[in-house]
Amino acid sequence: MRCLYKDEQICETGKTKLAMFHFGVIASFFVAIVLAETEQTCNSVDGFRVCHFRGVLTEVTAERSRERLEISQLNLLSIKPGAFKNLLIKSLSFADRNHISTLQPGAFSGLSKLKRLHLDSNAVTLVPNLFQELGNLESLSIIFNHINNIPAGTFHGLSKLTFLYLDENDISTINVNSFSGLPKLLYLHLSNNKIASITPASLAHLDELNILYLNYNQITEITPDTFNGLTKLEGLYLKENSLTSIPQEAFRALPALERLHLSNNKITTLHSNAFTGLSKLELLHLENNEISDIRPRAFEGLIKVEDIYLNNNKIHILPDGLFLGLTHLEAVYISQNNLTAVNNAAVQLPSSATIYYSD
């Protein structure tokens, strides 16, 4: 401090006051930190000490050995990176009365043994590398979170993930890198979203996927390239979408498919060779559509199919030879159409099969 006073005593007094001011600022800062730590609320929850401050989970430590932790009814908004102190738990849930929205990479560090994570009914915004520390995670549920975007790299590090639940969100599209980094994924749940389009081959790297749920979305079109790479898929669920037709070879990329659900769409036409490549298909649901036009050879190649559901459509006539080669066919359900009888010989219905006109 430069003294502008002739009176040295006044000058020294000014210096002292300035020093005291600086000391007061620094002291206030440290007091704020101490208060934050001392004012945080800590609870004992099923063998864990759970601390939070102003909606942020700040610290979780184990008081005794437990494998499961449910952190509920705390109205949490976020998780401080590093909050989990090397816990050995296998299951963690935030699904009851929290409002977690902002998470950063590192939020789940200290959970190297975790196998199941439930973030249902929050407001999580996905960001790249959010789960990168969870290399042993097998099941991740983020239902009812208003998610509208899946950034590339969101699921990086989840090399053992088998189940992924993203139902009941606002996802509108699936892009090429939406689900990168999931080499072991078997079950993908995307029902009750707003998906209108699936970028061709965007799921191609999910080459172990067994079941794909896309019910209750807004999908208007599928192409022969939509499901490229899903060579092990056994169940595809597309109920309650906005499909209007099934083009030729629409499912040619799914050689292992056994169950196909296309009910409750707006399908009007089944094109010839619509199901080419589905040589293992056993169950085909096409009920509750607007099908009025079934082209010849529409079911060609379905050599293993056992049940076909066509009830509640607008079918007037079945083309000759429609069921030719369907040697495993057992039942065709065709009630609530404009048909009163079918010439079994003309449509080449196998002798082992029955057509049901009423429920």
PDB file of N, CA and C in Angstrom, residues 251-313:
ATOM      1  N   PHE A 251     -37.110 -57.197 -44.417  1.00  0.00           N
ATOM      2  CA  PHE A 251     -36.443 -57.791 -43.253  1.00  0.00           C
ATOM      3  C   PHE A 251     -35.332 -58.764 -43.660  1.00  0.00           C
ATOM      4  N   ARG A 252     -34.771 -58.566 -44.818  1.00  0.00           N
ATOM      5  CA  ARG A 252     -33.784 -59.513 -45.339  1.00  0.00           C
ATOM      6  C   ARG A 252     -32.524 -59.604 -44.486  1.00  0.00           C
ATOM      7  N   ALA A 253     -32.269 -58.602 -43.647  1.00  0.00           N
ATOM      8  CA  ALA A 253     -31.049 -58.574 -42.828  1.00  0.00           C
ATOM      9  C   ALA A 253     -31.217 -59.312 -41.506  1.00  0.00           C
ATOM     10  N   LEU A 254     -32.360 -60.004 -41.325  1.00  0.00           N
ATOM     11  CA  LEU A 254     -32.660 -60.626 -40.030  1.00  0.00           C
ATOM     12  C   LEU A 254     -32.839 -62.136 -40.181  1.00  0.00           C
ATOM     13  N   PRO A 255     -31.779 -62.879 -40.488  1.00  0.00           N
ATOM     14  CA  PRO A 255     -31.918 -64.320 -40.769  1.00  0.00           C
ATOM     15  C   PRO A 255     -32.300 -65.162 -39.569  1.00  0.00           C
ATOM     16  N   ALA A 256     -32.104 -64.649 -38.330  1.00  0.00           N
ATOM     17  CA  ALA A 256     -32.404 -65.429 -37.122  1.00  0.00           C
ATOM     18  C   ALA A 256     -33.756 -65.075 -36.516  1.00  0.00           C
ATOM     19  N   LEU A 257     -34.508 -64.162 -37.133  1.00  0.00           N
ATOM     20  CA  LEU A 257     -35.747 -63.677 -36.533  1.00  0.00           C
ATOM     21  C   LEU A 257     -36.780 -64.798 -36.399  1.00  0.00           C
ATOM     22  N   GLU A 258     -37.378 -64.886 -35.191  1.00  0.00           N
ATOM     23  CA  GLU A 258     -38.399 -65.897 -34.906  1.00  0.00           C
ATOM     24  C   GLU A 258     -39.759 -65.280 -34.626  1.00  0.00           C
ATOM     25  N   ARG A 259     -39.785 -64.030 -34.140  1.00  0.00           N
ATOM     26  CA  ARG A 259     -41.044 -63.372 -33.769  1.00  0.00           C
ATOM     27  C   ARG A 259     -41.050 -61.960 -34.326  1.00  0.00           C
ATOM     28  N   LEU A 260     -42.098 -61.652 -35.106  1.00  0.00           N
ATOM     29  CA  LEU A 260     -42.226 -60.323 -35.704  1.00  0.00           C
ATOM     30  C   LEU A 260     -43.609 -59.766 -35.389  1.00  0.00           C
ATOM     31  N   HIS A 261     -43.627 -58.617 -34.691  1.00  0.00           N
ATOM     32  CA  HIS A 261     -44.889 -57.991 -34.266  1.00  0.00           C
ATOM     33  C   HIS A 261     -45.072 -56.675 -35.018  1.00  0.00           C
ATOM     34  N   LEU A 262     -46.078 -56.654 -35.908  1.00  0.00           N
ATOM     35  CA  LEU A 262     -46.383 -55.470 -36.708  1.00  0.00           C
ATOM     36  C   LEU A 262     -47.842 -55.042 -36.528  1.00  0.00           C
ATOM     37  N   SER A 263     -48.460 -55.470 -35.449  1.00  0.00           N
ATOM     38  CA  SER A 263     -49.871 -55.150 -35.226  1.00  0.00           C
ATOM     39  C   SER A 263     -50.065 -53.677 -34.902  1.00  0.00           C
ATOM     40  N   ASN A 264     -51.314 -53.205 -35.113  1.00  0.00           N
ATOM     41  CA  ASN A 264     -51.702 -51.837 -34.746  1.00  0.00           C
ATOM     42  C   ASN A 264     -50.854 -50.778 -35.428  1.00  0.00           C
ATOM     43  N   ASN A 265     -50.613 -50.981 -36.714  1.00  0.00           N
ATOM     44  CA  ASN A 265     -50.013 -49.951 -37.548  1.00  0.00           C
ATOM     45  C   ASN A 265     -51.068 -49.444 -38.531  1.00  0.00           C
ATOM     46  N   LYS A 266     -50.634 -48.909 -39.669  1.00  0.00           N
ATOM     47  CA  LYS A 266     -51.556 -48.421 -40.693  1.00  0.00           C
ATOM     48  C   LYS A 266     -51.245 -49.088 -42.028  1.00  0.00           C
ATOM     49  N   ILE A 267     -50.782 -50.321 -41.950  1.00  0.00           N
ATOM     50  CA  ILE A 267     -50.351 -51.046 -43.140  1.00  0.00           C
ATOM     51  C   ILE A 267     -51.555 -51.341 -44.035  1.00  0.00           C
ATOM     52  N   THR A 268     -51.439 -50.970 -45.301  1.00  0.00           N
ATOM     53  CA  THR A 268     -52.499 -51.245 -46.273  1.00  0.00           C
ATOM     54  C   THR A 268     -52.106 -52.323 -47.268  1.00  0.00           C
ATOM     55  N   THR A 269     -50.793 -52.472 -47.516  1.00  0.00           N
ATOM     56  CA  THR A 269     -50.340 -53.384 -48.567  1.00  0.00           C
ATOM     57  C   THR A 269     -49.211 -54.273 -48.076  1.00  0.00           C
ATOM     58  N   LEU A 270     -49.309 -55.576 -48.400  1.00  0.00           N
ATOM     59  CA  LEU A 270     -48.205 -56.510 -48.211  1.00  0.00           C
ATOM     60  C   LEU A 270     -47.661 -56.845 -49.591  1.00  0.00           C
ATOM     61  N   HIS A 271     -46.465 -56.385 -49.890  1.00  0.00           N
ATOM     62  CA  HIS A 271     -45.882 -56.601 -51.204  1.00  0.00           C
ATOM     63  C   HIS A 271     -45.360 -58.027 -51.354  1.00  0.00           C
ATOM     64  N   SER A 272     -45.187 -58.451 -52.576  1.00  0.00           N
ATOM     65  CA  SER A 272     -44.572 -59.750 -52.837  1.00  0.00           C
ATOM     66  C   SER A 272     -43.185 -59.779 -52.221  1.00  0.00           C
ATOM     67  N   ASN A 273     -42.823 -60.940 -51.693  1.00  0.00           N
ATOM     68  CA  ASN A 273     -41.501 -61.116 -51.079  1.00  0.00           C
ATOM     69  C   ASN A 273     -41.245 -60.160 -49.919  1.00  0.00           C
ATOM     70  N   ALA A 274     -42.303 -59.727 -49.258  1.00  0.00           N
ATOM     71  CA  ALA A 274     -42.147 -58.786 -48.139  1.00  0.00           C
ATOM     72  C   ALA A 274     -41.330 -59.382 -47.014  1.00  0.00           C
ATOM     73  N   PHE A 275     -41.386 -60.703 -46.856  1.00  0.00           N
ATOM     74  CA  PHE A 275     -40.724 -61.341 -45.720  1.00  0.00           C
ATOM     75  C   PHE A 275     -39.574 -62.258 -46.156  1.00  0.00           C
ATOM     76  N   THR A 276     -39.033 -61.971 -47.313  1.00  0.00           N
ATOM     77  CA  THR A 276     -37.892 -62.727 -47.811  1.00  0.00           C
ATOM     78  C   THR A 276     -36.742 -62.690 -46.807  1.00  0.00           C
ATOM     79  N   GLY A 277     -36.135 -63.850 -46.577  1.00  0.00           N
ATOM     80  CA  GLY A 277     -34.997 -63.937 -45.663  1.00  0.00           C
ATOM     81  C   GLY A 277     -35.352 -64.392 -44.277  1.00  0.00           C
ATOM     82  N   LEU A 278     -36.653 -64.442 -43.969  1.00  0.00           N
ATOM     83  CA  LEU A 278     -37.081 -64.823 -42.617  1.00  0.00           C
ATOM     84  C   LEU A 278     -37.380 -66.328 -42.570  1.00  0.00           C
ATOM     85  N   SER A 279     -36.382 -67.110 -42.850  1.00  0.00           N
ATOM     86  CA  SER A 279     -36.564 -68.566 -42.936  1.00  0.00           C
ATOM     87  C   SER A 279     -36.751 -69.228 -41.576  1.00  0.00           C
ATOM     88  N   LYS A 280     -36.508 -68.480 -40.470  1.00  0.00           N
ATOM     89  CA  LYS A 280     -36.691 -69.040 -39.129  1.00  0.00           C
ATOM     90  C   LYS A 280     -37.895 -68.448 -38.405  1.00  0.00           C
ATOM     91  N   LEU A 281     -38.629 -67.584 -39.073  1.00  0.00           N
ATOM     92  CA  LEU A 281     -39.765 -66.936 -38.427  1.00  0.00           C
ATOM     93  C   LEU A 281     -40.848 -67.955 -38.074  1.00  0.00           C
ATOM     94  N   GLU A 282     -41.334 -67.877 -36.821  1.00  0.00           N
ATOM     95  CA  GLU A 282     -42.380 -68.782 -36.346  1.00  0.00           C
ATOM     96  C   GLU A 282     -43.699 -68.070 -36.079  1.00  0.00           C
ATOM     97  N   LEU A 283     -43.623 -66.777 -35.747  1.00  0.00           N
ATOM     98  CA  LEU A 283     -44.817 -66.035 -35.330  1.00  0.00           C
ATOM     99  C   LEU A 283     -44.863 -64.690 -36.041  1.00  0.00           C
ATOM    100  N   LEU A 284     -45.982 -64.410 -36.732  1.00  0.00           N
ATOM    101  CA  LEU A 284     -46.128 -63.160 -37.482  1.00  0.00           C
ATOM    102  C   LEU A 284     -47.436 -62.483 -37.089  1.00  0.00           C
ATOM    103  N   HIS A 285     -47.326 -61.285 -36.496  1.00  0.00           N
ATOM    104  CA  HIS A 285     -48.500 -60.511 -36.065  1.00  0.00           C
ATOM    105  C   HIS A 285     -48.719 -59.339 -37.018  1.00  0.00           C
ATOM    106  N   LEU A 286     -49.884 -59.366 -37.700  1.00  0.00           N
ATOM    107  CA  LEU A 286     -50.268 -58.279 -38.601  1.00  0.00           C
ATOM    108  C   LEU A 286     -51.695 -57.803 -38.317  1.00  0.00           C
ATOM    109  N   GLU A 287     -52.224 -58.153 -37.159  1.00  0.00           N
ATOM    110  CA  GLU A 287     -53.602 -57.785 -36.836  1.00  0.00           C
ATOM    111  C   GLU A 287     -53.728 -56.289 -36.555  1.00  0.00           C
ATOM    112  N   ASN A 288     -54.983 -55.804 -36.663  1.00  0.00           N
ATOM    113  CA  ASN A 288     -55.311 -54.404 -36.368  1.00  0.00           C
ATOM    114  C   ASN A 288     -54.533 -53.424 -37.233  1.00  0.00           C
ATOM    115  N   ASN A 289     -54.507 -53.728 -38.525  1.00  0.00           N
ATOM    116  CA  ASN A 289     -53.967 -52.803 -39.508  1.00  0.00           C
ATOM    117  C   ASN A 289     -55.086 -52.410 -40.471  1.00  0.00           C
ATOM    118  N   GLU A 290     -54.727 -51.964 -41.675  1.00  0.00           N
ATOM    119  CA  GLU A 290     -55.708 -51.595 -42.687  1.00  0.00           C
ATOM    120  C   GLU A 290     -55.421 -52.349 -43.988  1.00  0.00           C
ATOM    121  N   ILE A 291     -54.959 -53.574 -43.840  1.00  0.00           N
ATOM    122  CA  ILE A 291     -54.531 -54.361 -44.997  1.00  0.00           C
ATOM    123  C   ILE A 291     -55.728 -54.689 -45.887  1.00  0.00           C
ATOM    124  N   SER A 292     -55.640 -54.245 -47.121  1.00  0.00           N
ATOM    125  CA  SER A 292     -56.667 -54.570 -48.112  1.00  0.00           C
ATOM    126  C   SER A 292     -56.054 -55.251 -49.330  1.00  0.00           C
ATOM    127  N   ASP A 293     -54.750 -55.134 -49.448  1.00  0.00           N
ATOM    128  CA  ASP A 293     -54.074 -55.659 -50.635  1.00  0.00           C
ATOM    129  C   ASP A 293     -52.926 -56.572 -50.210  1.00  0.00           C
ATOM    130  N   ILE A 294     -53.097 -57.860 -50.461  1.00  0.00           N
ATOM    131  CA  ILE A 294     -52.022 -58.832 -50.225  1.00  0.00           C
ATOM    132  C   ILE A 294     -51.574 -59.348 -51.577  1.00  0.00           C
ATOM    133  N   ARG A 295     -50.345 -59.041 -51.946  1.00  0.00           N
ATOM    134  CA  ARG A 295     -49.831 -59.438 -53.260  1.00  0.00           C
ATOM    135  C   ARG A 295     -49.457 -60.922 -53.270  1.00  0.00           C
ATOM    136  N   PRO A 296     -49.485 -61.546 -54.451  1.00  0.00           N
ATOM    137  CA  PRO A 296     -49.030 -62.941 -54.555  1.00  0.00           C
ATOM    138  C   PRO A 296     -47.609 -63.093 -54.015  1.00  0.00           C
ATOM    139  N   ARG A 297     -47.352 -64.205 -53.366  1.00  0.00           N
ATOM    140  CA  ARG A 297     -46.049 -64.551 -52.788  1.00  0.00           C
ATOM    141  C   ARG A 297     -45.641 -63.617 -51.639  1.00  0.00           C
ATOM    142  N   ALA A 298     -46.621 -62.971 -51.023  1.00  0.00           N
ATOM    143  CA  ALA A 298     -46.315 -62.081 -49.900  1.00  0.00           C
ATOM    144  C   ALA A 298     -45.640 -62.826 -48.758  1.00  0.00           C
ATOM    145  N   PHE A 299     -46.012 -64.096 -48.557  1.00  0.00           N
ATOM    146  CA  PHE A 299     -45.452 -64.879 -47.449  1.00  0.00           C
ATOM    147  C   PHE A 299     -44.379 -65.876 -47.912  1.00  0.00           C
ATOM    148  N   GLU A 300     -43.915 -65.692 -49.100  1.00  0.00           N
ATOM    149  CA  GLU A 300     -42.924 -66.637 -49.635  1.00  0.00           C
ATOM    150  C   GLU A 300     -41.651 -66.630 -48.783  1.00  0.00           C
ATOM    151  N   GLY A 301     -41.166 -67.837 -48.488  1.00  0.00           N
ATOM    152  CA  GLY A 301     -39.934 -67.972 -47.712  1.00  0.00           C
ATOM    153  C   GLY A 301     -40.145 -68.217 -46.240  1.00  0.00           C
ATOM    154  N   LEU A 302     -41.393 -68.111 -45.759  1.00  0.00           N
ATOM    155  CA  LEU A 302     -41.665 -68.323 -44.333  1.00  0.00           C
ATOM    156  C   LEU A 302     -41.854 -69.824 -44.062  1.00  0.00           C
ATOM    157  N   ILE A 303     -40.812 -70.565 -44.267  1.00  0.00           N
ATOM    158  CA  ILE A 303     -40.908 -72.029 -44.230  1.00  0.00           C
ATOM    159  C   ILE A 303     -41.070 -72.592 -42.826  1.00  0.00           C
ATOM    160  N   LYS A 304     -40.824 -71.763 -41.785  1.00  0.00           N
ATOM    161  CA  LYS A 304     -40.966 -72.239 -40.406  1.00  0.00           C
ATOM    162  C   LYS A 304     -42.154 -71.592 -39.680  1.00  0.00           C
ATOM    163  N   VAL A 305     -42.861 -70.701 -40.344  1.00  0.00           N
ATOM    164  CA  VAL A 305     -43.917 -69.970 -39.659  1.00  0.00           C
ATOM    165  C   VAL A 305     -45.028 -70.918 -39.213  1.00  0.00           C
ATOM    166  N   GLU A 306     -45.525 -70.701 -37.986  1.00  0.00           N
ATOM    167  CA  GLU A 306     -46.579 -71.544 -37.415  1.00  0.00           C
ATOM    168  C   GLU A 306     -47.894 -70.790 -37.265  1.00  0.00           C
ATOM    169  N   ASP A 307     -47.827 -69.505 -36.914  1.00  0.00           N
ATOM    170  CA  ASP A 307     -49.047 -68.725 -36.682  1.00  0.00           C
ATOM    171  C   ASP A 307     -48.939 -67.379 -37.390  1.00  0.00           C
ATOM    172  N   ILE A 308     -50.002 -67.042 -38.148  1.00  0.00           N
ATOM    173  CA  ILE A 308     -50.097 -65.745 -38.813  1.00  0.00           C
ATOM    174  C   ILE A 308     -51.385 -65.075 -38.361  1.00  0.00           C
ATOM    175  N   TYR A 309     -51.262 -63.854 -37.835  1.00  0.00           N
ATOM    176  CA  TYR A 309     -52.419 -63.109 -37.339  1.00  0.00           C
ATOM    177  C   TYR A 309     -52.758 -61.990 -38.326  1.00  0.00           C
ATOM    178  N   LEU A 310     -53.940 -62.103 -38.961  1.00  0.00           N
ATOM    179  CA  LEU A 310     -54.406 -61.107 -39.925  1.00  0.00           C
ATOM    180  C   LEU A 310     -55.764 -60.542 -39.534  1.00  0.00           C
ATOM    181  N   ASN A 311     -56.231 -60.811 -38.320  1.00  0.00           N
ATOM    182  CA  ASN A 311     -57.549 -60.365 -37.918  1.00  0.00           C
ATOM    183  C   ASN A 311     -57.647 -58.840 -37.806  1.00  0.00           C
ATOM    184  N   ASN A 312     -58.879 -58.366 -38.010  1.00  0.00           N
ATOM    185  CA  ASN A 312     -59.206 -56.932 -37.942  1.00  0.00           C
ATOM    186  C   ASN A 312     -58.404 -56.115 -38.954  1.00  0.00           C
ATOM    187  N   ASN A 313     -58.581 -56.496 -40.235  1.00  0.00           N
ATOM    188  CA  ASN A 313     -58.041 -55.730 -41.351  1.00  0.00           C
ATOM    189  C   ASN A 313     -59.166 -55.459 -42.346  1.00  0.00           C
TER     190      ASN A 313
END
